[in-house]
């Protein structure tokens, strides 16, 4: 009878499930996995920091809908990776983090890098556990993938003890999970429930449907647009940590106050919605919740009592189809629909001519105006936005069909890794990532990864030599005289990228931006356009 290792069970399960792109960084505990990958279709993309591997798998999950996969070592390899899990968790992105772990026979004896990894990852994952036996490797992995992709998607962590990865067992069919074991379990919205939601919407004067991050994943809002067309009510995407003040949503916060029914479609009631409290949401507004997670429904019941008019456990994405098919009482308040659309589309006219007042710099709005042609000319181009003040400008001003943002976790630093993964997921796509200079420093070594794997993208760095988002808080809350601890240097990040084998350009005048963008794309190499920008606050959209 042939034998195989625990590591082979992992590699073969991933291979047969078609989860063949692995974002990884080597380490003692996981070298059996590297060895087991040989002879399979697995493609390892190995990176320079474990958190970057998680951000890449996160982007992969959001763009492809497939579960992202990460392999990292135990101990500090794991803790580095864990830092990026909150972005994936809040972004509702399906991924499985497989981390090496001290041998199961060494636990409690001071094994190398022994750490309670499963406990540490628990709050930032949907599930987290340590595999207990070699023969469970395949079936536990299947369970992890199914959990990550079912219901509200999110990360799952498995610790793989080194000795179990090395252990050999006799090969038997029951060690290999079937495709169905890895498939997401789908909770459909029933016809009657869809009709009830339709009736509820029809009885309201100013109804809104708010869609959560899982429905915004690739930036493709076509399903939400079709829902809006079918129901005749405004359907808005919510995935920004700035919530109702998401610059993409324009002056939406102004009309939200008039809503008398909010349908939360896979959207949790949380800080992004100002907890649904007055004055942001009127105190008589009713709620309907469609969510696969009972705790999300329970929260609305607890917070809003009998203003929770309807709730149903169902997955958000298939619920769209059910609502389109069965919520057949289209709302006829066309005036409300266009009022909300106008608010969300509103941008201050002054933005069209915003220009830097400081010589040797461009204004972030000028930077955005130089990028828009990329998305106009190529609808397949992908925009990646990081956080910070600079990240809000492209979210407000650019209208790409495909985009990735950091998401409700509000953490900075994911964009370089996400851009690389976007290019790996779609090797033909132009990928433009916009980030601040502070953020650039988090994962700039990943340009080495992009060069090694020939995954070109353009990082546009808004360089104001400041952690500006925090500096702006100091200016607002404490005054200029008390602003400290947020200064950086106007560093030549473009030269860093050149040194790593990429294309670099320094831009100090807005007029030079369009040419720099063209040349960076044409270089066919991972590129950094280091744009010196005026230090201005993030855009605020208010009418009147
Ligand atoms: C991981 C993480 N660390 C710190 C923060 C707090 N933070 C939010 S924005 C920001 C400043 C970002 O600076 P930069 O990337 O230069 O962009 P800018 O705001 O200057 O445009 C900081 C430190 C965060 N959100 N996430």
Coordinates of C-alpha atoms and ligand atoms in Angstrom, one line a residue:
X1 CA 0.0 0.0 0.0
X2 CA 1.5 3.4 -1.0
X3 CA 2.0 6.0 1.7
X4 CA 1.9 9.7 1.8
X5 CA 2.7 12.6 4.2
X6 CA 0.3 15.0 5.9
X7 CA 1.9 17.6 3.7
X8 CA 1.0 15.7 0.5
X9 CA -2.6 15.6 1.7
X10 CA -2.6 19.4 1.9
X11 CA -0.9 19.9 -1.5
X12 CA -3.1 17.3 -3.3
X13 CA -6.3 18.6 -1.8
X14 CA -5.5 22.2 -2.9
X15 CA -4.4 20.9 -6.4
X16 CA -7.6 18.9 -7.0
X17 CA -9.7 21.8 -5.8
X18 CA -8.0 24.1 -8.3
X19 CA -6.7 26.3 -5.5
X20 CA -3.3 26.3 -7.2
X21 CA -1.9 29.8 -6.4
X22 CA -0.2 29.9 -3.0
X23 CA 1.1 33.1 -1.4
X24 CA 3.8 32.1 0.9
X25 CA 7.1 32.8 2.7
X26 CA 9.2 29.8 3.7
X27 CA 10.1 28.6 7.2
X28 CA 11.3 25.5 8.9
X29 CA 7.8 24.3 9.8
X30 CA 6.4 24.4 6.3
X31 CA 9.2 23.0 4.3
X32 CA 7.3 19.7 4.0
X33 CA 4.6 21.7 2.2
X34 CA 7.1 23.2 -0.3
X35 CA 8.4 19.7 -0.9
X36 CA 4.9 18.3 -1.4
X37 CA 4.1 21.0 -3.9
X38 CA 6.6 19.5 -6.4
X39 CA 4.8 17.4 -8.9
X40 CA 1.5 19.1 -8.3
X41 CA 0.0 22.1 -10.2
X42 CA 0.6 24.4 -7.2
X43 CA 2.3 27.7 -8.1
X44 CA 4.1 29.3 -5.2
X45 CA 4.3 33.1 -5.1
X46 CA 6.8 33.7 -2.4
X47 CA 7.0 37.1 -0.8
X48 CA 9.1 39.3 1.5
X49 CA 6.8 39.6 4.5
X50 CA 4.0 37.3 5.7
X51 CA 1.4 40.0 6.0
X52 CA 1.9 40.8 2.3
X53 CA 1.0 37.1 1.5
X54 CA -2.2 37.5 3.4
X55 CA -3.1 40.8 1.7
X56 CA -2.4 39.0 -1.7
X57 CA -4.7 36.1 -0.8
X58 CA -7.3 38.6 0.4
X59 CA -7.2 40.4 -3.0
X60 CA -7.2 37.1 -4.8
X61 CA -10.4 36.1 -2.9
X62 CA -12.1 39.4 -3.6
X63 CA -11.3 39.4 -7.3
X64 CA -11.7 35.8 -8.3
X65 CA -14.4 34.7 -5.7
X66 CA -12.1 31.7 -5.1
X67 CA -10.6 31.0 -1.7
X68 CA -7.2 32.6 -1.4
X69 CA -4.5 30.4 0.1
X70 CA -1.5 31.4 2.3
X71 CA 1.3 29.3 3.7
X72 CA 3.5 30.8 6.4
X73 CA 5.8 29.4 9.0
X74 CA 5.0 29.1 12.7
X75 CA 5.8 31.6 15.5
X76 CA 6.8 35.0 14.2
X77 CA 5.9 33.9 10.6
X78 CA 2.4 33.4 11.8
X79 CA 2.2 36.5 13.9
X80 CA 3.4 38.6 10.9
X81 CA 0.7 37.1 8.8
X82 CA -2.0 37.5 11.5
X83 CA -1.6 41.3 11.4
X84 CA -3.2 41.3 7.9
X85 CA -6.1 39.1 8.9
X86 CA -8.2 42.0 10.2
X87 CA -8.3 43.6 6.8
X88 CA -9.5 40.3 5.2
X89 CA -12.0 39.7 8.1
X90 CA -13.6 43.2 7.8
X91 CA -13.4 43.0 4.0
X92 CA -15.3 39.7 4.1
X93 CA -12.7 38.1 1.9
X94 CA -12.4 34.3 1.7
X95 CA -9.0 32.9 2.4
X96 CA -7.3 30.1 4.3
X97 CA -4.1 30.8 6.2
X98 CA -2.1 27.6 6.8
X99 CA 0.6 28.2 9.3
X100 CA 3.3 25.8 10.4
X101 CA 3.3 25.0 14.0
X102 CA 5.5 23.3 16.6
X103 CA 5.2 19.5 16.5
X104 CA 2.1 18.2 18.2
X105 CA 4.3 15.9 20.3
X106 CA 6.3 18.9 21.4
X107 CA 3.4 21.0 22.7
X108 CA 3.9 22.0 26.3
X109 CA 7.5 20.9 26.2
X110 CA 9.0 24.1 24.9
X111 CA 8.9 23.2 21.2
X112 CA 10.6 25.5 18.7
X113 CA 8.4 28.5 18.1
X114 CA 5.6 26.9 20.2
X115 CA 2.8 29.5 20.4
X116 CA -1.0 29.3 20.9
X117 CA -1.5 30.4 17.2
X118 CA -5.1 29.1 16.9
X119 CA -6.1 31.2 19.9
X120 CA -4.3 34.2 18.6
X121 CA -6.0 34.1 15.2
X122 CA -9.5 33.4 16.6
X123 CA -10.8 37.0 16.9
X124 CA -9.7 37.9 13.4
X125 CA -11.0 34.8 11.6
X126 CA -14.3 32.9 11.1
X127 CA -12.7 29.8 12.5
X128 CA -9.2 28.9 13.7
X129 CA -7.9 25.5 14.9
X130 CA -4.9 23.2 15.0
X131 CA -5.0 20.0 13.0
X132 CA -4.8 17.1 15.5
X133 CA -3.8 14.2 13.3
X134 CA -2.1 13.5 10.0
X135 CA -5.1 11.8 8.6
X136 CA -7.2 14.9 9.2
X137 CA -5.1 17.2 7.0
X138 CA -7.2 16.9 3.8
X139 CA -10.6 16.9 5.5
X140 CA -9.8 19.7 7.9
X141 CA -8.5 21.8 4.9
X142 CA -11.7 21.1 3.1
X143 CA -13.7 22.2 6.1
X144 CA -11.6 25.4 6.3
X145 CA -12.2 26.3 2.6
X146 CA -15.9 25.6 2.9
X147 CA -16.1 27.8 6.0
X148 CA -14.1 30.6 4.4
X149 CA -16.4 30.7 1.3
X150 CA -19.8 30.0 2.9
X151 CA -22.2 32.7 4.3
X152 CA -20.4 35.9 5.0
X153 CA -17.0 35.1 3.5
X154 CA -13.9 35.6 5.6
X155 CA -10.5 34.2 6.6
X156 CA -10.0 30.8 8.3
X157 CA -6.8 29.8 10.0
X158 CA -5.3 26.3 10.4
X159 CA -2.2 25.5 12.3
X160 CA -0.4 22.5 10.9
X161 CA 2.0 20.8 13.4
X162 CA 5.3 20.1 11.7
X163 CA 5.5 16.4 12.8
X164 CA 2.0 15.8 11.3
X165 CA 3.1 17.3 8.0
X166 CA 6.0 14.9 7.9
X167 CA 4.1 11.8 9.2
X168 CA 3.4 9.1 6.7
X169 CA 0.2 7.2 6.5
X170 CA -1.2 4.6 4.1
X171 CA -3.1 6.2 1.3
X172 CA -6.8 5.5 1.4
X173 CA -9.7 7.2 -0.5
X174 CA -11.3 8.6 2.7
X175 CA -8.2 10.8 3.3
X176 CA -9.0 12.8 0.2
X177 CA -12.0 15.1 0.4
X178 CA -14.5 15.3 -2.5
X179 CA -15.0 18.6 -4.4
X180 CA -18.4 19.0 -2.6
X181 CA -16.6 19.0 0.8
X182 CA -14.8 22.2 -0.2
X183 CA -17.8 23.9 -1.8
X184 CA -19.6 26.8 -0.1
X185 CA -22.9 25.9 1.6
X186 CA -25.4 28.2 0.1
X187 CA -28.4 29.6 2.1
X188 CA -31.0 30.8 -0.5
X189 CA -33.5 33.5 0.0
X190 CA -37.0 31.9 -0.4
X191 CA -39.6 33.2 -2.8
X192 CA -42.0 34.1 0.1
X193 CA -39.4 36.0 2.0
X194 CA -38.4 37.8 -1.1
X195 CA -42.0 38.8 -1.7
X196 CA -42.3 40.0 1.9
X197 CA -39.3 42.2 1.5
X198 CA -40.9 43.5 -1.7
X199 CA -44.1 44.3 0.1
X200 CA -42.2 46.0 2.9
X201 CA -40.3 48.1 0.4
X202 CA -43.5 49.0 -1.4
X203 CA -45.1 50.2 1.8
X204 CA -42.2 52.6 2.6
X205 CA -41.8 56.1 1.3
X206 CA -38.1 56.4 1.3
X207 CA -36.6 52.9 1.3
X208 CA -32.9 52.1 0.8
X209 CA -31.0 48.9 0.3
X210 CA -27.4 48.9 1.7
X211 CA -25.1 46.2 0.4
X212 CA -22.1 45.0 2.5
X213 CA -18.5 44.6 1.6
X214 CA -18.9 41.1 0.2
X215 CA -21.1 42.6 -2.5
X216 CA -18.5 45.1 -3.5
X217 CA -15.6 42.8 -3.8
X218 CA -14.3 43.2 -7.3
X219 CA -15.7 46.7 -7.6
X220 CA -18.2 45.4 -10.1
X221 CA -21.5 46.9 -9.1
X222 CA -23.5 45.5 -12.0
X223 CA -25.5 43.0 -9.7
X224 CA -26.4 45.9 -7.4
X225 CA -27.5 48.0 -10.3
X226 CA -29.7 45.2 -11.6
X227 CA -31.3 45.0 -8.1
X228 CA -31.9 48.7 -8.1
X229 CA -33.5 48.5 -11.5
X230 CA -35.7 45.6 -10.5
X231 CA -36.9 47.0 -7.1
X232 CA -37.0 50.7 -8.2
X233 CA -35.3 51.7 -4.9
X234 CA -31.8 53.0 -4.3
X235 CA -29.2 50.3 -3.7
X236 CA -25.8 51.5 -2.3
X237 CA -22.5 49.7 -1.8
X238 CA -20.9 50.1 1.6
X239 CA -17.3 48.9 2.0
X240 CA -15.4 52.0 3.2
X241 CA -14.1 52.6 6.7
X242 CA -15.4 56.1 6.2
X243 CA -18.9 54.6 6.1
X244 CA -21.7 57.0 5.2
X245 CA -19.0 59.5 4.5
X246 CA -17.3 57.3 2.0
X247 CA -16.2 59.8 -0.7
X248 CA -17.5 57.4 -3.4
X249 CA -21.0 57.9 -2.0
X250 CA -20.8 61.7 -2.5
X251 CA -23.4 63.5 -0.4
X252 CA -25.3 60.2 0.5
X253 CA -25.2 61.0 4.2
X254 CA -27.5 64.0 3.6
X255 CA -30.3 61.8 2.1
X256 CA -29.8 58.9 4.5
X257 CA -31.5 61.0 7.1
X258 CA -34.8 60.8 5.1
X259 CA -34.9 57.0 4.9
X260 CA -37.8 55.3 6.5
X261 CA -36.8 51.7 5.7
X262 CA -33.2 50.4 5.4
X263 CA -32.8 46.9 4.0
X264 CA -29.4 45.6 5.2
X265 CA -28.3 43.2 2.5
X266 CA -25.3 41.3 4.0
X267 CA -24.4 44.6 5.6
X268 CA -23.8 44.7 9.3
X269 CA -25.2 47.5 11.5
X270 CA -22.0 49.1 12.8
X271 CA -19.9 52.2 13.0
X272 CA -19.9 52.6 9.2
X273 CA -23.7 53.3 9.5
X274 CA -23.2 55.4 12.7
X275 CA -25.0 52.4 14.3
X276 CA -28.2 53.5 12.6
X277 CA -28.6 56.2 15.3
X278 CA -30.1 59.7 15.0
X279 CA -29.4 62.2 13.6
X280 CA -27.7 60.1 10.9
X281 CA -30.7 57.8 10.6
X282 CA -34.1 59.1 11.8
X283 CA -35.3 57.5 15.0
X284 CA -38.5 56.1 13.3
X285 CA -36.6 54.4 10.5
X286 CA -37.4 50.6 10.2
X287 CA -34.9 47.9 9.3
X288 CA -35.1 44.7 7.3
X289 CA -32.1 42.3 7.5
X290 CA -31.0 39.7 5.0
X291 CA -27.9 38.1 6.4
X292 CA -26.4 34.6 6.7
X293 CA -25.1 35.4 10.1
X294 CA -27.7 35.2 12.9
X295 CA -25.6 37.5 15.1
X296 CA -25.9 40.3 12.6
X297 CA -29.7 39.9 12.8
X298 CA -29.6 39.7 16.5
X299 CA -27.6 42.9 16.8
X300 CA -30.3 44.9 14.9
X301 CA -33.0 43.3 17.1
X302 CA -31.0 44.3 20.2
X303 CA -30.3 47.8 19.0
X304 CA -33.5 48.7 17.3
X305 CA -36.2 46.5 19.0
X306 CA -39.4 46.4 17.1
X307 CA -38.1 48.7 14.4
X308 CA -36.6 45.5 13.0
X309 CA -39.5 44.9 10.6
X310 CA -38.3 41.8 9.0
X311 CA -35.3 39.5 9.1
X312 CA -34.2 36.4 7.2
X313 CA -31.1 34.2 7.2
X314 CA -29.9 34.1 3.7
X315 CA -26.7 34.6 1.7
X316 CA -26.4 38.1 0.3
X317 CA -25.3 37.4 -3.3
X318 CA -27.9 34.7 -4.2
X319 CA -30.5 36.9 -2.4
X320 CA -30.0 39.5 -5.1
X321 CA -31.2 37.0 -7.7
X322 CA -34.2 36.0 -5.6
X323 CA -35.1 39.6 -5.0
X324 CA -34.9 40.4 -8.7
X325 CA -37.0 37.4 -9.5
X326 CA -39.6 37.6 -6.8
X327 CA -39.8 41.0 -5.1
X328 CA -42.2 42.0 -7.7
X329 CA -43.8 45.1 -6.4
X330 CA -41.5 47.8 -7.8
X331 CA -41.4 50.9 -5.7
X332 CA -42.7 53.8 -7.7
X333 CA -41.1 56.7 -5.9
X334 CA -39.0 57.7 -8.8
X335 CA -38.3 61.1 -7.2
X336 CA -36.7 59.4 -4.2
X337 CA -34.6 57.2 -6.5
X338 CA -33.2 60.1 -8.4
X339 CA -32.8 62.2 -5.3
X340 CA -30.5 59.5 -3.8
X341 CA -28.7 58.9 -7.1
X342 CA -28.0 62.7 -7.4
X343 CA -26.7 62.9 -3.8
X344 CA -24.4 59.9 -4.4
X345 CA -23.1 61.2 -7.7
X346 CA -22.6 64.7 -6.3
X347 CA -19.0 66.0 -6.4
X348 CA -18.2 69.7 -5.7
X349 CA -17.7 71.4 -9.1
X350 CA -14.6 73.1 -7.7
X351 CA -12.8 69.8 -7.8
X352 CA -12.6 70.0 -11.6
X353 CA -10.1 72.8 -11.3
X354 CA -8.4 72.1 -8.0
X355 CA -4.7 72.6 -8.4
X356 CA -1.7 72.7 -6.0
X357 CA -0.9 76.1 -4.4
X358 CA 2.6 75.0 -3.5
X359 CA 5.3 74.9 -6.2
X360 CA 7.1 71.6 -6.6
X361 CA 3.9 69.7 -5.8
X362 CA 0.7 68.4 -7.4
X363 CA -2.7 68.4 -5.8
X364 CA -4.2 64.9 -5.2
X365 CA -7.1 66.0 -7.5
X366 CA -4.6 66.6 -10.3
X367 CA -3.1 63.2 -9.7
X368 CA -6.6 61.7 -10.1
X369 CA -7.3 63.6 -13.3
X370 CA -4.2 62.2 -14.8
X371 CA -5.3 58.6 -13.9
X372 CA -8.9 58.7 -15.2
X373 CA -7.9 58.2 -18.9
X374 CA -6.4 54.8 -17.9
X375 CA -9.9 53.6 -16.7
X376 CA -11.7 55.4 -19.6
X377 CA -9.6 53.6 -22.2
X378 CA -9.6 50.2 -20.5
X379 CA -12.6 49.0 -18.5
X380 CA -10.7 46.0 -17.4
X381 CA -8.1 48.1 -15.6
X382 CA -8.1 47.6 -11.8
X383 CA -7.7 50.5 -9.3
X384 CA -6.3 49.6 -5.9
X385 CA -6.7 52.3 -3.2
X386 CA -5.1 52.3 0.1
X387 CA -6.2 54.3 3.2
X388 CA -4.9 57.6 4.5
X389 CA -6.0 61.0 3.1
X390 CA -4.6 60.4 -0.3
X391 CA -6.5 57.1 -0.7
X392 CA -9.8 59.0 -0.4
X393 CA -9.2 61.2 -3.5
X394 CA -9.2 58.4 -6.1
X395 CA -12.2 56.8 -4.3
X396 CA -14.1 60.0 -4.7
X397 CA -12.9 61.0 -8.2
X398 CA -12.2 57.9 -10.2
X399 CA -14.8 55.6 -11.6
X400 CA -13.1 52.4 -12.5
X401 CA -15.2 49.2 -13.2
X402 CA -12.9 47.1 -11.1
X403 CA -11.4 48.3 -7.8
X404 CA -10.0 47.0 -4.5
X405 CA -9.8 49.1 -1.4
X406 CA -8.6 48.4 2.1
X407 CA -12.1 48.0 3.4
X408 CA -13.9 48.6 6.7
X409 CA -10.8 47.5 8.9
X410 CA -9.4 50.9 7.9
X411 CA -5.9 49.5 8.0
X412 CA -3.2 50.9 5.7
X413 CA -0.5 49.0 3.9
X414 CA -2.3 46.4 1.8
X415 CA -2.2 48.1 -1.6
X416 CA 1.2 47.0 -3.0
X417 CA 0.4 43.4 -2.1
X418 CA -3.1 43.6 -3.5
X419 CA -1.9 45.1 -6.7
X420 CA 0.5 42.3 -7.2
X421 CA -2.2 39.7 -6.5
X422 CA -4.6 41.5 -8.9
X423 CA -2.0 41.2 -11.6
X424 CA -1.5 37.5 -10.8
X425 CA -5.2 36.9 -10.9
X426 CA -5.6 38.7 -14.2
X427 CA -2.3 38.7 -16.0
X428 CA -3.5 41.0 -18.8
X429 CA -5.0 43.7 -16.5
X430 CA -3.5 47.1 -16.0
X431 CA -3.3 47.7 -12.3
X432 CA -2.9 51.1 -10.7
X433 CA -2.4 51.4 -6.9
X434 CA -2.7 54.7 -5.1
X435 CA -1.2 55.1 -1.7
X436 CA 0.5 57.6 0.6
X437 CA 4.2 57.7 1.3
X438 CA 3.8 56.5 4.8
X439 CA 1.9 53.5 3.6
X440 CA 4.4 52.8 0.8
X441 CA 7.0 51.9 3.5
X442 CA 5.0 49.0 4.9
X443 CA 5.5 46.6 2.0
X444 CA 7.9 48.3 -0.5
X445 CA 10.1 45.1 -0.5
X446 CA 7.2 43.4 -2.4
X447 CA 8.5 45.2 -5.5
X448 CA 11.1 42.5 -5.4
X449 CA 8.3 39.9 -5.5
X450 CA 6.6 41.7 -8.4
X451 CA 9.9 41.8 -10.4
X452 CA 10.7 38.1 -9.7
X453 CA 7.3 37.0 -10.9
X454 CA 7.0 39.6 -13.7
X455 CA 3.8 41.1 -12.3
X456 CA 3.9 44.7 -13.4
X457 CA 1.6 47.3 -11.9
X458 CA 1.9 51.0 -11.2
X459 CA 2.1 52.4 -7.7
X460 CA 1.3 56.0 -7.6
X461 CA 2.6 57.4 -4.3
X462 CA 1.2 60.7 -3.0
X463 CA 4.3 61.9 -1.2
X464 CA 3.6 64.7 1.3
X465 CA 6.4 63.6 3.7
X466 CA 3.7 63.1 6.4
X467 CA 1.4 60.5 8.0
X468 CA -1.1 63.1 6.8
X469 CA -4.4 61.5 8.0
X470 CA -3.1 61.5 11.5
X471 CA -1.5 65.0 11.1
X472 CA -4.9 66.3 9.9
X473 CA -6.5 64.9 13.1
X474 CA -3.9 66.8 15.1
X475 CA -4.6 70.0 13.2
X476 CA -8.4 69.7 13.7
X477 CA -8.4 68.5 17.3
X478 CA -5.3 69.9 19.0
X479 CA -4.1 72.7 16.8
X480 CA -1.0 73.2 14.7
X481 CA 1.3 74.0 17.6
X482 CA 0.6 70.6 19.1
X483 CA 1.1 68.6 15.8
X484 CA 4.1 66.3 16.1
X485 CA 5.2 62.7 15.6
X486 CA 3.8 62.5 12.0
X487 CA 6.6 63.9 9.9
X488 CA 8.4 61.8 7.3
X489 CA 11.1 62.6 4.7
X490 CA 10.4 63.4 1.1
X491 CA 12.1 60.2 0.2
X492 CA 12.9 58.9 -3.3
X493 CA 10.7 55.8 -3.3
X494 CA 11.0 55.8 -7.1
X495 CA 14.7 55.1 -6.6
X496 CA 13.9 52.3 -4.2
X497 CA 11.8 50.6 -6.9
X498 CA 14.5 51.2 -9.5
X499 CA 17.1 49.5 -7.2
X500 CA 14.8 46.5 -6.9
X501 CA 14.6 46.2 -10.7
X502 CA 11.4 48.2 -11.4
X503 CA 10.7 51.5 -13.2
X504 CA 10.8 54.7 -11.1
X505 CA 9.8 58.3 -11.8
X506 CA 9.7 61.4 -9.7
X507 CA 7.0 63.9 -10.5
X508 CA 6.9 67.4 -9.0
X509 CA 4.5 69.1 -11.4
X510 CA 1.0 68.1 -12.3
X511 CA 1.7 68.7 -16.0
X512 CA 4.2 65.9 -16.0
X513 CA 1.8 63.3 -14.6
X514 CA 0.0 62.0 -17.8
X515 CA 3.4 61.3 -19.4
X516 CA 4.7 59.7 -16.3
X517 CA 1.7 57.4 -16.1
X518 CA 2.0 56.4 -19.8
X519 CA 5.7 55.7 -19.5
X520 CA 5.2 53.6 -16.3
X521 CA 2.6 51.5 -18.0
X522 CA 4.6 51.1 -21.2
X523 CA 7.7 50.1 -19.2
X524 CA 6.0 46.7 -18.6
X525 CA 7.8 46.6 -15.2
X526 CA 6.6 47.1 -11.7
X527 CA 6.6 50.8 -11.4
X528 CA 6.5 53.6 -8.8
X529 CA 5.5 57.2 -9.7
X530 CA 6.6 59.2 -6.7
X531 CA 4.4 62.3 -6.8
X532 CA 5.3 65.1 -4.5
X533 CA 1.9 66.4 -3.4
X534 CA 0.5 69.3 -1.5
X535 CA -0.5 68.2 2.0
X536 CA -4.2 68.6 2.0
X537 CA -7.0 66.9 3.9
X538 CA -9.2 64.1 2.4
X539 CA -12.1 65.3 0.3
X540 CA -15.3 66.1 2.0
X541 CA -18.4 66.1 0.0
X542 CA -21.1 68.5 1.1
X543 CA -23.7 70.3 -0.9
X544 CA -24.6 73.9 -0.4
Ligands
LIG1 C1 -2.0 49.3 10.1 C2 -2.3 50.7 10.4 N1 -1.5 51.5 11.1 C3 -1.8 52.8 11.4 C4 -3.0 53.3 11.0 C5 -3.4 54.8 11.3 N2 -3.3 55.6 10.0 C6 -4.3 55.8 9.2 S1 -4.0 56.7 8.0 C7 -2.4 57.0 8.5 C8 -1.5 57.9 7.7 C9 -1.2 57.4 6.3 O1 -0.1 58.1 5.8 P1 0.2 58.1 4.3 O2 0.2 56.7 3.8 O3 1.4 58.9 4.0 O4 -1.1 58.8 3.6 P2 -1.6 60.2 3.9 O5 -2.6 60.2 5.0 O6 -0.4 61.0 4.2 O7 -2.2 60.7 2.6 C10 -2.2 56.2 9.6 C11 -0.8 56.2 10.3 C12 -3.9 52.5 10.2 N3 -5.0 52.9 9.8 N4 -3.5 51.2 10.0

